[in-house]
XYZ file of C-alpha atoms in Angstrom:
273
model
C -5.533 -6.151 -11.693
C -7.900 -3.659 -10.060
C -6.600 -0.104 -9.706
C -4.259 1.948 -11.886
C -2.897 5.493 -11.622
C -0.268 7.430 -13.539
C 2.419 9.395 -11.723
C 1.906 13.193 -11.923
C 5.298 13.317 -13.660
C 4.639 10.299 -15.883
C 5.929 12.029 -19.012
C 9.354 12.253 -17.311
C 9.616 9.215 -15.002
C 7.171 6.804 -16.747
C 5.860 5.521 -13.392
C 2.531 3.663 -13.262
C 0.940 2.521 -9.983
C -1.118 -0.673 -9.980
C -3.030 -2.719 -7.408
C -3.463 -6.420 -8.129
C -4.349 -9.735 -6.484
C -2.117 -12.781 -6.253
C -2.140 -16.217 -4.648
C 0.399 -17.480 -2.148
C -0.253 -21.068 -1.166
C -3.985 -21.262 -0.513
C -4.307 -17.582 0.426
C -5.193 -14.550 -1.692
C -3.447 -11.226 -1.111
C -3.442 -7.835 -2.782
C -0.479 -5.552 -3.316
C 0.401 -2.171 -4.796
C 3.369 -1.997 -7.144
C 5.123 0.669 -9.179
C 5.705 -0.092 -12.829
C 8.054 1.663 -15.235
C 7.040 1.986 -18.891
C 9.699 1.850 -21.578
C 9.059 1.523 -25.330
C 5.442 0.489 -24.736
C 6.395 -2.249 -22.242
C 6.145 -2.108 -18.449
C 8.012 -3.928 -15.704
C 7.698 -3.976 -11.903
C 10.094 -1.449 -10.436
C 9.103 -1.592 -6.765
C 6.554 -3.226 -4.448
C 5.058 -0.358 -2.440
C 2.591 -2.179 -0.189
C 2.138 -5.932 0.183
C 0.141 -8.620 2.015
C -3.161 -6.729 1.941
C -5.790 -9.397 2.808
C -7.689 -10.468 -0.291
C -10.443 -12.810 -1.337
C -12.768 -13.760 -4.147
C -14.897 -10.743 -3.205
C -14.519 -7.499 -1.226
C -11.089 -6.462 -2.475
C -11.689 -2.736 -2.918
C -8.845 -2.021 -5.302
C -9.206 1.632 -6.338
C -6.045 3.717 -6.196
C -5.852 7.467 -6.725
C -3.166 10.111 -6.268
C -4.530 12.903 -4.094
C -3.956 16.671 -4.231
C -1.271 16.137 -1.567
C 0.650 13.880 -4.006
C 0.106 10.823 -1.807
C -1.318 7.518 -3.021
C -4.734 6.539 -1.617
C -5.779 2.885 -1.744
C -9.178 1.316 -1.021
C -9.243 -2.170 0.517
C -12.242 -4.392 1.173
C -12.751 -6.547 4.240
C -11.827 -9.629 2.128
C -14.994 -11.336 3.336
C -13.896 -11.244 7.000
C -15.956 -8.317 8.279
C -14.203 -8.018 11.671
C -10.958 -6.995 9.928
C -12.554 -3.647 8.999
C -12.423 -2.650 12.689
C -8.959 -4.112 13.329
C -6.356 -1.294 13.448
C -3.571 -3.824 12.798
C -5.105 -5.103 9.544
C -4.940 -3.390 6.160
C -8.348 -4.863 5.193
C -11.532 -2.754 5.171
C -9.594 0.495 5.063
C -8.536 3.460 3.031
C -4.752 3.456 3.041
C -2.415 6.375 2.357
C 1.240 6.112 1.417
C 3.794 8.289 -0.314
C 4.602 7.577 -3.945
C 7.829 5.819 -2.924
C 5.912 3.512 -0.547
C 6.861 5.228 2.720
C 4.305 6.217 5.370
C 3.367 9.932 5.554
C 4.301 11.440 8.899
C 0.828 12.964 9.326
C -1.111 9.711 8.913
C -3.629 9.220 11.762
C -1.780 6.167 13.135
C 1.989 6.543 13.473
C 3.941 4.267 11.103
C 0.709 2.843 9.672
C -0.723 3.285 6.165
C -4.286 3.352 7.591
C -6.104 6.605 6.808
C -9.681 5.546 7.707
C -11.318 2.316 8.833
C -14.638 0.506 9.084
C -15.165 0.023 5.345
C -16.885 -2.999 3.791
C -15.894 -2.752 0.129
C -14.839 0.767 -0.898
C -14.894 1.217 -4.662
C -14.237 4.827 -5.648
C -12.278 7.939 -4.598
C -12.472 11.552 -5.775
C -11.623 15.015 -4.472
C -13.561 18.225 -5.074
C -12.016 21.633 -5.750
C -11.761 22.237 -1.963
C -9.875 18.939 -1.467
C -12.848 17.210 0.177
C -12.345 13.452 -0.319
C -15.377 11.386 -1.355
C -15.603 7.590 -1.301
C -18.174 5.109 -2.645
C -18.851 1.830 -0.852
C -20.953 -1.307 -1.268
C -23.369 -2.100 1.543
C -24.209 -5.608 2.681
C -27.767 -5.575 1.391
C -28.600 -2.218 -0.179
C -27.505 0.693 2.085
C -24.714 1.557 -0.350
C -22.838 4.647 0.794
C -21.161 7.790 -0.482
C -18.898 9.066 2.295
C -16.764 12.101 3.002
C -13.473 10.712 4.268
C -11.837 12.293 7.307
C -8.403 11.113 8.515
C -8.724 8.614 11.351
C -12.523 8.368 11.104
C -14.424 5.109 11.575
C -17.189 4.351 9.051
C -18.781 1.648 11.131
C -18.686 -1.627 9.226
C -19.622 -4.265 10.396
C -21.109 -2.636 13.492
C -23.462 -0.370 11.534
C -24.518 0.542 8.013
C -26.434 3.470 6.569
C -27.602 5.892 9.290
C -27.428 3.367 12.128
C -25.841 4.347 15.448
C -23.195 2.411 17.388
C -22.711 2.215 21.137
C -19.216 0.760 20.664
C -17.423 3.333 18.493
C -17.921 6.871 17.191
C -19.117 6.438 13.632
C -18.879 8.880 10.732
C -22.255 8.846 8.971
C -22.476 8.748 5.159
C -23.021 11.794 2.998
C -25.843 9.796 1.389
C -26.866 6.142 1.221
C -29.183 4.137 -1.000
C -31.588 2.976 1.699
C -33.383 -0.176 0.591
C -32.261 0.292 -3.036
C -29.075 -1.248 -4.409
C -26.710 0.967 -6.384
C -23.435 -0.975 -6.047
C -21.527 2.308 -6.531
C -18.129 1.985 -8.148
C -15.899 4.716 -9.619
C -16.647 8.363 -8.826
C -15.529 11.699 -10.243
C -15.961 15.344 -9.234
C -16.681 17.620 -12.202
C -14.937 21.008 -12.213
C -16.137 22.404 -15.563
C -19.034 22.362 -18.007
C -22.773 21.879 -17.339
C -22.137 19.382 -14.528
C -19.614 21.635 -12.760
C -19.637 21.080 -8.995
C -21.452 17.755 -9.238
C -20.312 14.319 -8.129
C -20.695 11.490 -10.665
C -20.995 7.900 -9.440
C -20.926 4.837 -11.714
C -23.311 2.088 -10.564
C -22.842 -1.630 -11.186
C -26.023 -3.352 -9.988
C -27.958 -0.093 -10.416
C -26.814 0.135 -14.076
C -26.867 3.934 -14.029
C -24.836 7.073 -13.451
C -25.680 9.057 -10.326
C -25.348 12.823 -10.779
C -25.229 14.289 -7.270
C -25.681 18.025 -6.684
C -23.923 19.331 -3.567
C -24.019 22.500 -1.493
C -21.296 25.129 -1.947
C -19.040 23.475 0.625
C -19.525 20.059 -0.943
C -20.654 18.620 2.377
C -24.400 18.072 1.838
C -26.524 16.592 -0.944
C -29.066 18.872 -2.614
C -30.345 16.559 -5.340
C -29.674 13.211 -7.048
C -30.380 12.503 -10.724
C -30.238 9.099 -12.397
C -28.701 9.082 -15.880
C -28.186 6.335 -18.497
C -30.462 3.945 -16.576
C -30.193 0.479 -18.182
C -28.659 1.950 -21.367
C -25.197 0.370 -21.114
C -25.554 -2.148 -18.291
C -23.132 -2.197 -15.364
C -20.958 0.923 -15.085
C -17.566 0.421 -13.446
C -15.625 3.696 -13.630
C -16.184 7.348 -14.446
C -13.516 10.011 -14.913
C -13.327 13.568 -16.220
C -10.579 14.368 -18.711
C -8.745 17.672 -18.933
C -10.954 18.833 -21.803
C -14.107 18.246 -19.748
C -15.162 15.035 -21.469
C -16.596 12.321 -19.230
C -15.369 8.762 -19.765
C -17.318 5.771 -18.447
C -16.368 2.094 -18.574
C -18.893 -0.737 -18.630
C -18.430 -3.998 -16.715
C -20.799 -6.512 -18.259
C -18.305 -9.335 -18.776
C -17.474 -9.737 -15.093
C -19.809 -12.697 -14.580
C -22.633 -10.569 -13.223
C -23.746 -8.610 -16.260
C -25.611 -9.485 -19.441
C -23.052 -8.656 -22.149
C -23.901 -8.008 -25.738
C -21.528 -8.690 -28.589
C -19.895 -5.239 -28.278
C -19.125 -5.332 -24.532
C -17.194 -4.138 -22.707
C -16.966 -0.481 -23.746
C -15.417 2.871 -22.962
C -18.063 5.560 -23.427
C -17.255 9.233 -23.930
C -19.738 12.007 -23.080
C -19.020 15.486 -24.434
C -20.585 18.298 -22.355
C -22.562 20.916 -24.262
């Protein structure tokens, strides 16, 4: 299992949305399903999106419900980089569907869940107070990206990375990238209250830190980047802001790439002052 999101009306309908991998023969796929919780148990109610190409790596897997009440899904290129540029493949994309699994009429490609393309391994999604959509993405070798997602835009992989130009397609450049450093950015959150109000938080796996990104008033340009919790908790997988302003961070040191201690993995809570 990779991504999880609660329905906005969870207290009434008990719907939970989940993205997970599965094997069929000798192939790996990903799918998005709707669960229903009853008496602290959950069962699959509906398969919303199936046969997303999967692999041992590059699965994406983050799902978030946007301000428009649609479900956004990140998918990696499944290790086959050309699929990210293939408009008939669900790999290497950000997908957008309605909560019942149908395709929104205003998606960029008619009758397709594809919302944007050219992604290598997108890991995080968050919206600011002006409904600007941000995405975090792993580069091939450094050049990790934070992007602003526009419907129908092409983010270049595998033709380009970072600030590179392409002669083949029109590429949307990243809001910021890591250059020769490696962040391995994962979950992201936009903070709308407290001392970090207006900032974008990005959990880093390989970088083992929390990026605190200051933006301009429109949220479309980076003013400053701070590095918090460097090497304090190891690999950081997800970051979210709760309704009371607390920041929750999950560690990911038992995923085969970290150096876990006896207390890993953890959920860490930060209380703004």
